[in-house]
Amino acid sequence: MNSKSHKILKYSGYFFLALIVFFTFYPFLFMLITSFKSLFQFYHIFWRPAWPLHFENYREVLPIIAPYIWNSVLVTVVSVTGIVFLGALSGFIFARFHFPGKKLLFYAVISLMMVPWILTLIPSFMVVKRLNLLDTYWVMILPYISGGQVLAIYIFHSFFVTLPEELFESARMDGWGYFQQFWHIGAALSKPVIGLVAIVSSLAVWNNFIWPLVTTTDEKITVLTVGVMRFQSSFSFGSMNYGELFAGYTLASLPLLIIFLFAVKQFMRGITAGALKG
């Protein structure tokens, strides 16, 4: 291949990569641009930015969306904390302890990853209904914690099993108990893995729509995914203000964008730390 053909191939690759990046980010850019438009600007200046910017769209929408964001943050933080702690502790037990039936129990837990979550929807609903948890924060938090254990246990187990036994032998010689070994050795060395599990779990909890939709009707505990749907349905077809609607979408997407910007490095560290070694 001569130099000219190599350059053509090289720049063609750059061009197609640029197209992929453009079509990936343009929907978010379009949403952001539209959120500052009036209804007149939306219909007459559809594709490009318009002047003046209408910040009142955000002033109108923020009091509506803010409670939904707070509820989602609360549910996500508590759920992810439970997922990480219990998943790390269980993964440590499976990796470092020896007891009868350990392998059978571990593979039984991991096999739950093959069960589609939608099959558990009705049984889970019946359980929380019997426990009188409907329309409470716990109806979301407890199932999220239990449902997130399978992947968390698998990831933490894959990491803890690679740690040298000498670390724990010396700790036992110093009189450390099992929980001290977990906390001061296992948890201390698994910070990148904790970050990985926290990120994956946060995205799963934050984006869940079906479960809070069927288990909550109280507006005071409505999370963002359901709240945005109800916010959109509050506009009638003939009087829909697209500027306010897209302002609501933008506010709803900001927390995930912030998580991505601050956690992408931690996500890569978790992968390179061997968290996904099988």
PDB file of C-alpha atoms in Angstrom:
ATOM      1  CA  MET A   1       0.000   0.000   0.000  1.00  0.00           C
ATOM      2  CA  ASN A   2       1.514   3.335  -1.084  1.00  0.00           C
ATOM      3  CA  SER A   3       1.592   6.482   1.024  1.00  0.00           C
ATOM      4  CA  LYS A   4      -1.347   8.126  -0.771  1.00  0.00           C
ATOM      5  CA  SER A   5      -3.640   5.126  -0.298  1.00  0.00           C
ATOM      6  CA  HIS A   6      -2.610   4.896   3.345  1.00  0.00           C
ATOM      7  CA  LYS A   7      -3.555   8.559   3.928  1.00  0.00           C
ATOM      8  CA  ILE A   8      -6.920   8.105   2.195  1.00  0.00           C
ATOM      9  CA  LEU A   9      -7.688   5.085   4.358  1.00  0.00           C
ATOM     10  CA  LYS A  10      -6.526   6.913   7.486  1.00  0.00           C
ATOM     11  CA  TYR A  11      -8.622  10.031   6.922  1.00  0.00           C
ATOM     12  CA  SER A  12     -11.622   7.954   5.865  1.00  0.00           C
ATOM     13  CA  GLY A  13     -11.421   6.224   9.231  1.00  0.00           C
ATOM     14  CA  TYR A  14     -11.258   9.592  11.003  1.00  0.00           C
ATOM     15  CA  PHE A  15     -14.277  10.776   9.030  1.00  0.00           C
ATOM     16  CA  PHE A  16     -16.414   7.789   9.978  1.00  0.00           C
ATOM     17  CA  LEU A  17     -15.319   8.051  13.615  1.00  0.00           C
ATOM     18  CA  ALA A  18     -16.289  11.731  13.583  1.00  0.00           C
ATOM     19  CA  LEU A  19     -19.706  10.783  12.190  1.00  0.00           C
ATOM     20  CA  ILE A  20     -20.188   8.221  14.953  1.00  0.00           C
ATOM     21  CA  VAL A  21     -19.254  10.796  17.611  1.00  0.00           C
ATOM     22  CA  PHE A  22     -21.579  13.376  16.036  1.00  0.00           C
ATOM     23  CA  PHE A  23     -24.603  11.071  15.901  1.00  0.00           C
ATOM     24  CA  THR A  24     -23.851   9.873  19.441  1.00  0.00           C
ATOM     25  CA  PHE A  25     -23.756  13.313  21.035  1.00  0.00           C
ATOM     26  CA  TYR A  26     -26.116  15.269  18.790  1.00  0.00           C
ATOM     27  CA  PRO A  27     -29.330  14.060  20.510  1.00  0.00           C
ATOM     28  CA  PHE A  28     -28.061  15.455  23.818  1.00  0.00           C
ATOM     29  CA  LEU A  29     -26.920  18.669  22.107  1.00  0.00           C
ATOM     30  CA  PHE A  30     -30.311  19.013  20.400  1.00  0.00           C
ATOM     31  CA  MET A  31     -32.065  18.481  23.733  1.00  0.00           C
ATOM     32  CA  LEU A  32     -29.904  21.160  25.369  1.00  0.00           C
ATOM     33  CA  ILE A  33     -30.457  23.655  22.542  1.00  0.00           C
ATOM     34  CA  THR A  34     -34.213  23.076  22.472  1.00  0.00           C
ATOM     35  CA  SER A  35     -34.486  23.520  26.248  1.00  0.00           C
ATOM     36  CA  PHE A  36     -33.678  27.236  25.805  1.00  0.00           C
ATOM     37  CA  LYS A  37     -36.260  27.860  23.075  1.00  0.00           C
ATOM     38  CA  SER A  38     -39.716  29.332  23.197  1.00  0.00           C
ATOM     39  CA  LEU A  39     -42.560  27.535  21.472  1.00  0.00           C
ATOM     40  CA  PHE A  40     -42.309  29.935  18.521  1.00  0.00           C
ATOM     41  CA  GLN A  41     -38.572  29.311  18.182  1.00  0.00           C
ATOM     42  CA  PHE A  42     -39.094  25.563  18.370  1.00  0.00           C
ATOM     43  CA  TYR A  43     -41.398  25.566  15.348  1.00  0.00           C
ATOM     44  CA  HIS A  44     -39.529  28.155  13.262  1.00  0.00           C
ATOM     45  CA  ILE A  45     -35.846  27.568  14.189  1.00  0.00           C
ATOM     46  CA  PHE A  46     -35.892  23.842  14.721  1.00  0.00           C
ATOM     47  CA  TRP A  47     -32.353  22.547  14.147  1.00  0.00           C
ATOM     48  CA  ARG A  48     -30.086  25.363  15.288  1.00  0.00           C
ATOM     49  CA  PRO A  49     -29.755  27.539  18.396  1.00  0.00           C
ATOM     50  CA  ALA A  50     -32.081  30.517  18.705  1.00  0.00           C
ATOM     51  CA  TRP A  51     -31.693  33.894  20.372  1.00  0.00           C
ATOM     52  CA  PRO A  52     -32.656  35.037  22.952  1.00  0.00           C
ATOM     53  CA  LEU A  53     -32.236  32.118  25.318  1.00  0.00           C
ATOM     54  CA  HIS A  54     -35.309  31.400  27.429  1.00  0.00           C
ATOM     55  CA  PHE A  55     -34.019  30.527  30.899  1.00  0.00           C
ATOM     56  CA  GLU A  56     -37.553  30.719  32.234  1.00  0.00           C
ATOM     57  CA  ASN A  57     -38.060  27.191  30.915  1.00  0.00           C
ATOM     58  CA  TYR A  58     -35.744  25.970  33.669  1.00  0.00           C
ATOM     59  CA  ARG A  59     -37.320  28.248  36.279  1.00  0.00           C
ATOM     60  CA  GLU A  60     -40.702  26.717  35.507  1.00  0.00           C
ATOM     61  CA  VAL A  61     -39.506  23.118  35.447  1.00  0.00           C
ATOM     62  CA  LEU A  62     -36.968  23.003  38.294  1.00  0.00           C
ATOM     63  CA  PRO A  63     -39.534  23.045  41.161  1.00  0.00           C
ATOM     64  CA  ILE A  64     -41.278  20.094  39.490  1.00  0.00           C
ATOM     65  CA  ILE A  65     -38.207  18.000  38.666  1.00  0.00           C
ATOM     66  CA  ALA A  66     -36.103  18.731  41.786  1.00  0.00           C
ATOM     67  CA  PRO A  67     -38.143  16.498  44.182  1.00  0.00           C
ATOM     68  CA  TYR A  68     -37.892  13.625  41.707  1.00  0.00           C
ATOM     69  CA  ILE A  69     -34.122  14.072  41.512  1.00  0.00           C
ATOM     70  CA  TRP A  70     -33.848  14.097  45.309  1.00  0.00           C
ATOM     71  CA  ASN A  71     -35.887  10.904  45.606  1.00  0.00           C
ATOM     72  CA  SER A  72     -33.728   9.185  42.991  1.00  0.00           C
ATOM     73  CA  VAL A  73     -30.533  10.324  44.717  1.00  0.00           C
ATOM     74  CA  LEU A  74     -31.790   9.048  48.083  1.00  0.00           C
ATOM     75  CA  VAL A  75     -32.881   5.665  46.730  1.00  0.00           C
ATOM     76  CA  THR A  76     -29.697   5.261  44.675  1.00  0.00           C
ATOM     77  CA  VAL A  77     -27.272   6.159  47.482  1.00  0.00           C
ATOM     78  CA  VAL A  78     -28.896   3.863  50.053  1.00  0.00           C
ATOM     79  CA  SER A  79     -29.341   1.011  47.561  1.00  0.00           C
ATOM     80  CA  VAL A  80     -25.804   1.191  46.191  1.00  0.00           C
ATOM     81  CA  THR A  81     -24.351   1.347  49.703  1.00  0.00           C
ATOM     82  CA  GLY A  82     -26.204  -1.854  50.586  1.00  0.00           C
ATOM     83  CA  ILE A  83     -25.250  -3.547  47.318  1.00  0.00           C
ATOM     84  CA  VAL A  84     -21.552  -2.729  47.704  1.00  0.00           C
ATOM     85  CA  PHE A  85     -21.266  -3.663  51.386  1.00  0.00           C
ATOM     86  CA  LEU A  86     -23.239  -6.918  51.266  1.00  0.00           C
ATOM     87  CA  GLY A  87     -21.810  -7.891  47.879  1.00  0.00           C
ATOM     88  CA  ALA A  88     -18.239  -7.309  49.058  1.00  0.00           C
ATOM     89  CA  LEU A  89     -18.826  -9.216  52.294  1.00  0.00           C
ATOM     90  CA  SER A  90     -20.470 -12.154  50.506  1.00  0.00           C
ATOM     91  CA  GLY A  91     -17.822 -12.206  47.791  1.00  0.00           C
ATOM     92  CA  PHE A  92     -15.112 -12.226  50.461  1.00  0.00           C
ATOM     93  CA  ILE A  93     -16.744 -15.170  52.236  1.00  0.00           C
ATOM     94  CA  PHE A  94     -17.040 -17.180  49.024  1.00  0.00           C
ATOM     95  CA  ALA A  95     -13.442 -16.385  48.047  1.00  0.00           C
ATOM     96  CA  ARG A  96     -11.586 -16.807  51.354  1.00  0.00           C
ATOM     97  CA  PHE A  97     -13.690 -19.186  53.477  1.00  0.00           C
ATOM     98  CA  HIS A  98     -14.028 -22.943  53.167  1.00  0.00           C
ATOM     99  CA  PHE A  99     -17.265 -24.634  54.214  1.00  0.00           C
ATOM    100  CA  PRO A 100     -19.363 -27.571  52.998  1.00  0.00           C
ATOM    101  CA  GLY A 101     -21.424 -26.794  49.908  1.00  0.00           C
ATOM    102  CA  LYS A 102     -19.586 -23.557  49.149  1.00  0.00           C
ATOM    103  CA  LYS A 103     -19.183 -24.194  45.425  1.00  0.00           C
ATOM    104  CA  LEU A 104     -22.749 -25.406  45.047  1.00  0.00           C
ATOM    105  CA  LEU A 105     -24.114 -22.336  46.834  1.00  0.00           C
ATOM    106  CA  PHE A 106     -21.867 -19.974  44.872  1.00  0.00           C
ATOM    107  CA  TYR A 107     -22.895 -21.392  41.495  1.00  0.00           C
ATOM    108  CA  ALA A 108     -26.531 -21.356  42.595  1.00  0.00           C
ATOM    109  CA  VAL A 109     -26.235 -17.638  43.325  1.00  0.00           C
ATOM    110  CA  ILE A 110     -24.392 -16.889  40.084  1.00  0.00           C
ATOM    111  CA  SER A 111     -26.911 -18.888  38.051  1.00  0.00           C
ATOM    112  CA  LEU A 112     -29.538 -16.301  38.992  1.00  0.00           C
ATOM    113  CA  MET A 113     -27.928 -14.015  36.399  1.00  0.00           C
ATOM    114  CA  MET A 114     -29.538 -16.208  33.745  1.00  0.00           C
ATOM    115  CA  VAL A 115     -33.048 -15.510  35.088  1.00  0.00           C
ATOM    116  CA  PRO A 116     -34.681 -12.539  33.278  1.00  0.00           C
ATOM    117  CA  TRP A 117     -35.643  -9.955  35.872  1.00  0.00           C
ATOM    118  CA  ILE A 118     -39.090  -9.511  34.349  1.00  0.00           C
ATOM    119  CA  LEU A 119     -39.973 -13.052  35.477  1.00  0.00           C
ATOM    120  CA  THR A 120     -39.511 -11.968  39.090  1.00  0.00           C
ATOM    121  CA  LEU A 121     -41.704  -8.878  38.776  1.00  0.00           C
ATOM    122  CA  ILE A 122     -45.024 -10.407  39.867  1.00  0.00           C
ATOM    123  CA  PRO A 123     -43.609 -12.605  42.686  1.00  0.00           C
ATOM    124  CA  SER A 124     -41.617  -9.645  44.003  1.00  0.00           C
ATOM    125  CA  PHE A 125     -44.692  -7.433  43.873  1.00  0.00           C
ATOM    126  CA  MET A 126     -46.704  -9.982  45.856  1.00  0.00           C
ATOM    127  CA  VAL A 127     -43.960 -10.165  48.497  1.00  0.00           C
ATOM    128  CA  VAL A 128     -43.691  -6.405  49.030  1.00  0.00           C
ATOM    129  CA  LYS A 129     -47.473  -6.112  49.067  1.00  0.00           C
ATOM    130  CA  ARG A 130     -47.717  -8.727  51.832  1.00  0.00           C
ATOM    131  CA  LEU A 131     -45.024  -6.824  53.754  1.00  0.00           C
ATOM    132  CA  ASN A 132     -47.000  -3.553  53.402  1.00  0.00           C
ATOM    133  CA  LEU A 133     -44.058  -1.837  51.706  1.00  0.00           C
ATOM    134  CA  LEU A 134     -45.964  -0.321  48.785  1.00  0.00           C
ATOM    135  CA  ASP A 135     -45.610   3.455  48.454  1.00  0.00           C
ATOM    136  CA  THR A 136     -42.516   3.601  50.664  1.00  0.00           C
ATOM    137  CA  TYR A 137     -38.845   4.124  49.886  1.00  0.00           C
ATOM    138  CA  TRP A 138     -38.149   0.588  51.102  1.00  0.00           C
ATOM    139  CA  VAL A 139     -40.240  -0.938  48.316  1.00  0.00           C
ATOM    140  CA  MET A 140     -37.511   0.257  45.956  1.00  0.00           C
ATOM    141  CA  ILE A 141     -34.414   0.062  48.163  1.00  0.00           C
ATOM    142  CA  LEU A 142     -34.737  -3.509  49.468  1.00  0.00           C
ATOM    143  CA  PRO A 143     -35.406  -5.178  46.071  1.00  0.00           C
ATOM    144  CA  TYR A 144     -32.595  -3.151  44.502  1.00  0.00           C
ATOM    145  CA  ILE A 145     -30.162  -4.332  47.172  1.00  0.00           C
ATOM    146  CA  SER A 146     -31.190  -7.975  46.840  1.00  0.00           C
ATOM    147  CA  GLY A 147     -31.315  -7.842  43.050  1.00  0.00           C
ATOM    148  CA  GLY A 148     -27.885  -6.238  42.793  1.00  0.00           C
ATOM    149  CA  GLN A 149     -26.173  -8.887  44.911  1.00  0.00           C
ATOM    150  CA  VAL A 150     -25.623 -11.453  42.163  1.00  0.00           C
ATOM    151  CA  LEU A 151     -23.389  -9.314  39.951  1.00  0.00           C
ATOM    152  CA  ALA A 152     -21.707  -7.685  42.956  1.00  0.00           C
ATOM    153  CA  ILE A 153     -20.855 -11.058  44.523  1.00  0.00           C
ATOM    154  CA  TYR A 154     -19.454 -12.325  41.227  1.00  0.00           C
ATOM    155  CA  ILE A 155     -17.229  -9.258  40.705  1.00  0.00           C
ATOM    156  CA  PHE A 156     -15.948  -9.107  44.285  1.00  0.00           C
ATOM    157  CA  HIS A 157     -15.352 -12.860  44.402  1.00  0.00           C
ATOM    158  CA  SER A 158     -13.329 -12.663  41.185  1.00  0.00           C
ATOM    159  CA  PHE A 159     -11.113 -10.032  42.800  1.00  0.00           C
ATOM    160  CA  PHE A 160     -10.765 -11.473  46.311  1.00  0.00           C
ATOM    161  CA  VAL A 161      -9.827 -14.920  45.028  1.00  0.00           C
ATOM    162  CA  THR A 162      -6.690 -13.427  43.420  1.00  0.00           C
ATOM    163  CA  LEU A 163      -5.340 -11.972  46.689  1.00  0.00           C
ATOM    164  CA  PRO A 164      -2.371 -13.900  48.144  1.00  0.00           C
ATOM    165  CA  GLU A 165      -3.160 -16.089  51.140  1.00  0.00           C
ATOM    166  CA  GLU A 166      -0.031 -14.819  52.928  1.00  0.00           C
ATOM    167  CA  LEU A 167      -1.763 -11.510  53.629  1.00  0.00           C
ATOM    168  CA  PHE A 168      -4.513 -13.220  55.585  1.00  0.00           C
ATOM    169  CA  GLU A 169      -2.199 -15.689  57.314  1.00  0.00           C
ATOM    170  CA  SER A 170      -0.117 -12.859  58.751  1.00  0.00           C
ATOM    171  CA  ALA A 171      -3.300 -11.062  59.808  1.00  0.00           C
ATOM    172  CA  ARG A 172      -4.534 -14.156  61.633  1.00  0.00           C
ATOM    173  CA  MET A 173      -1.165 -14.482  63.357  1.00  0.00           C
ATOM    174  CA  ASP A 174      -1.623 -10.924  64.624  1.00  0.00           C
ATOM    175  CA  GLY A 175      -4.979 -11.910  66.106  1.00  0.00           C
ATOM    176  CA  TRP A 176      -7.243 -10.282  63.535  1.00  0.00           C
ATOM    177  CA  GLY A 177     -10.772 -11.620  63.310  1.00  0.00           C
ATOM    178  CA  TYR A 178     -12.603 -12.416  60.094  1.00  0.00           C
ATOM    179  CA  PHE A 179     -14.302  -9.044  59.814  1.00  0.00           C
ATOM    180  CA  GLN A 180     -11.021  -7.219  60.469  1.00  0.00           C
ATOM    181  CA  GLN A 181      -9.433  -9.192  57.634  1.00  0.00           C
ATOM    182  CA  PHE A 182     -12.304  -8.249  55.360  1.00  0.00           C
ATOM    183  CA  TRP A 183     -12.328  -4.584  56.318  1.00  0.00           C
ATOM    184  CA  HIS A 184      -8.614  -3.799  56.590  1.00  0.00           C
ATOM    185  CA  ILE A 185      -7.318  -6.073  53.816  1.00  0.00           C
ATOM    186  CA  GLY A 186     -10.116  -7.046  51.449  1.00  0.00           C
ATOM    187  CA  ALA A 187     -12.031  -3.768  51.391  1.00  0.00           C
ATOM    188  CA  ALA A 188      -8.873  -1.642  51.521  1.00  0.00           C
ATOM    189  CA  LEU A 189      -7.382  -3.349  48.457  1.00  0.00           C
ATOM    190  CA  SER A 190     -10.630  -3.453  46.500  1.00  0.00           C
ATOM    191  CA  LYS A 191     -11.330   0.287  46.231  1.00  0.00           C
ATOM    192  CA  PRO A 192     -11.213   0.263  42.397  1.00  0.00           C
ATOM    193  CA  VAL A 193     -13.573  -2.725  42.400  1.00  0.00           C
ATOM    194  CA  ILE A 194     -15.882  -0.956  44.839  1.00  0.00           C
ATOM    195  CA  GLY A 195     -15.955   1.967  42.422  1.00  0.00           C
ATOM    196  CA  LEU A 196     -16.784  -0.335  39.520  1.00  0.00           C
ATOM    197  CA  VAL A 197     -19.643  -2.046  41.354  1.00  0.00           C
ATOM    198  CA  ALA A 198     -20.936   1.300  42.625  1.00  0.00           C
ATOM    199  CA  ILE A 199     -21.008   2.786  39.120  1.00  0.00           C
ATOM    200  CA  VAL A 200     -22.715  -0.199  37.501  1.00  0.00           C
ATOM    201  CA  SER A 201     -25.234  -0.446  40.346  1.00  0.00           C
ATOM    202  CA  SER A 202     -25.922   3.298  40.318  1.00  0.00           C
ATOM    203  CA  LEU A 203     -26.793   3.234  36.630  1.00  0.00           C
ATOM    204  CA  ALA A 204     -29.046   0.208  37.086  1.00  0.00           C
ATOM    205  CA  VAL A 205     -30.899   1.690  40.070  1.00  0.00           C
ATOM    206  CA  TRP A 206     -31.150   5.194  38.627  1.00  0.00           C
ATOM    207  CA  ASN A 207     -32.543   4.046  35.281  1.00  0.00           C
ATOM    208  CA  ASN A 208     -35.050   1.534  36.658  1.00  0.00           C
ATOM    209  CA  PHE A 209     -38.530   2.450  35.480  1.00  0.00           C
ATOM    210  CA  ILE A 210     -40.878  -0.542  35.639  1.00  0.00           C
ATOM    211  CA  TRP A 211     -40.453  -1.409  39.331  1.00  0.00           C
ATOM    212  CA  PRO A 212     -41.096   2.073  40.801  1.00  0.00           C
ATOM    213  CA  LEU A 213     -43.926   2.546  38.314  1.00  0.00           C
ATOM    214  CA  VAL A 214     -45.862  -0.482  39.597  1.00  0.00           C
ATOM    215  CA  THR A 215     -45.004  -0.121  43.300  1.00  0.00           C
ATOM    216  CA  THR A 216     -45.338   3.621  43.954  1.00  0.00           C
ATOM    217  CA  THR A 217     -48.200   6.038  43.415  1.00  0.00           C
ATOM    218  CA  ASP A 218     -47.385   8.609  46.097  1.00  0.00           C
ATOM    219  CA  GLU A 219     -46.014  11.757  44.454  1.00  0.00           C
ATOM    220  CA  LYS A 220     -43.805  12.436  47.496  1.00  0.00           C
ATOM    221  CA  ILE A 221     -41.603   9.398  46.830  1.00  0.00           C
ATOM    222  CA  THR A 222     -41.761   9.351  43.028  1.00  0.00           C
ATOM    223  CA  VAL A 223     -38.332   8.844  41.469  1.00  0.00           C
ATOM    224  CA  LEU A 224     -37.008  10.616  38.404  1.00  0.00           C
ATOM    225  CA  THR A 225     -37.739   7.996  35.749  1.00  0.00           C
ATOM    226  CA  VAL A 226     -41.414   7.844  36.687  1.00  0.00           C
ATOM    227  CA  GLY A 227     -41.575  11.565  37.442  1.00  0.00           C
ATOM    228  CA  VAL A 228     -40.371  12.530  33.968  1.00  0.00           C
ATOM    229  CA  MET A 229     -43.044  10.310  32.418  1.00  0.00           C
ATOM    230  CA  ARG A 230     -45.726  11.948  34.558  1.00  0.00           C
ATOM    231  CA  PHE A 231     -44.279  15.384  33.807  1.00  0.00           C
ATOM    232  CA  GLN A 232     -44.494  14.711  30.079  1.00  0.00           C
ATOM    233  CA  SER A 233     -48.062  13.424  30.364  1.00  0.00           C
ATOM    234  CA  SER A 234     -49.056  16.637  32.180  1.00  0.00           C
ATOM    235  CA  PHE A 235     -48.851  18.478  28.854  1.00  0.00           C
ATOM    236  CA  SER A 236     -51.854  18.144  26.598  1.00  0.00           C
ATOM    237  CA  PHE A 237     -51.100  17.494  22.920  1.00  0.00           C
ATOM    238  CA  GLY A 238     -52.250  20.884  21.702  1.00  0.00           C
ATOM    239  CA  SER A 239     -50.570  22.955  24.430  1.00  0.00           C
ATOM    240  CA  MET A 240     -47.243  21.157  24.800  1.00  0.00           C
ATOM    241  CA  ASN A 241     -44.371  23.537  25.601  1.00  0.00           C
ATOM    242  CA  TYR A 242     -41.394  21.770  24.080  1.00  0.00           C
ATOM    243  CA  GLY A 243     -38.900  24.175  25.625  1.00  0.00           C
ATOM    244  CA  GLU A 244     -40.058  23.295  29.144  1.00  0.00           C
ATOM    245  CA  LEU A 245     -40.330  19.621  28.214  1.00  0.00           C
ATOM    246  CA  PHE A 246     -36.738  19.453  26.978  1.00  0.00           C
ATOM    247  CA  ALA A 247     -35.584  21.506  29.962  1.00  0.00           C
ATOM    248  CA  GLY A 248     -37.045  18.770  32.143  1.00  0.00           C
ATOM    249  CA  TYR A 249     -35.248  16.118  30.088  1.00  0.00           C
ATOM    250  CA  THR A 250     -31.972  18.027  30.444  1.00  0.00           C
ATOM    251  CA  LEU A 251     -32.294  18.321  34.221  1.00  0.00           C
ATOM    252  CA  ALA A 252     -33.141  14.634  34.421  1.00  0.00           C
ATOM    253  CA  SER A 253     -30.021  13.657  32.471  1.00  0.00           C
ATOM    254  CA  LEU A 254     -27.557  15.871  34.379  1.00  0.00           C
ATOM    255  CA  PRO A 255     -27.005  13.521  37.369  1.00  0.00           C
ATOM    256  CA  LEU A 256     -26.049  10.638  35.074  1.00  0.00           C
ATOM    257  CA  LEU A 257     -23.746  12.929  33.108  1.00  0.00           C
ATOM    258  CA  ILE A 258     -22.045  14.033  36.327  1.00  0.00           C
ATOM    259  CA  ILE A 259     -21.642  10.406  37.440  1.00  0.00           C
ATOM    260  CA  PHE A 260     -20.068   9.566  34.090  1.00  0.00           C
ATOM    261  CA  LEU A 261     -17.632  12.499  34.101  1.00  0.00           C
ATOM    262  CA  PHE A 262     -16.393  11.871  37.637  1.00  0.00           C
ATOM    263  CA  ALA A 263     -16.478   8.080  37.645  1.00  0.00           C
ATOM    264  CA  VAL A 264     -15.152   7.022  34.236  1.00  0.00           C
ATOM    265  CA  LYS A 265     -11.566   6.831  35.537  1.00  0.00           C
ATOM    266  CA  GLN A 266     -12.682   4.782  38.531  1.00  0.00           C
ATOM    267  CA  PHE A 267     -14.596   2.512  36.183  1.00  0.00           C
ATOM    268  CA  MET A 268     -11.466   1.816  34.139  1.00  0.00           C
ATOM    269  CA  ARG A 269      -9.407   1.253  37.282  1.00  0.00           C
ATOM    270  CA  GLY A 270     -11.926  -1.309  38.470  1.00  0.00           C
ATOM    271  CA  ILE A 271     -11.674  -3.229  35.214  1.00  0.00           C
ATOM    272  CA  THR A 272      -7.868  -3.148  35.130  1.00  0.00           C
ATOM    273  CA  ALA A 273      -7.747  -4.257  38.774  1.00  0.00           C
ATOM    274  CA  GLY A 274      -8.956  -7.652  37.629  1.00  0.00           C
ATOM    275  CA  ALA A 275     -12.551  -7.282  38.725  1.00  0.00           C
ATOM    276  CA  LEU A 276     -13.857  -9.125  35.698  1.00  0.00           C
ATOM    277  CA  LYS A 277     -11.398 -12.012  35.701  1.00  0.00           C
ATOM    278  CA  GLY A 278     -13.411 -15.184  35.721  1.00  0.00           C
TER     279      GLY A 278
END
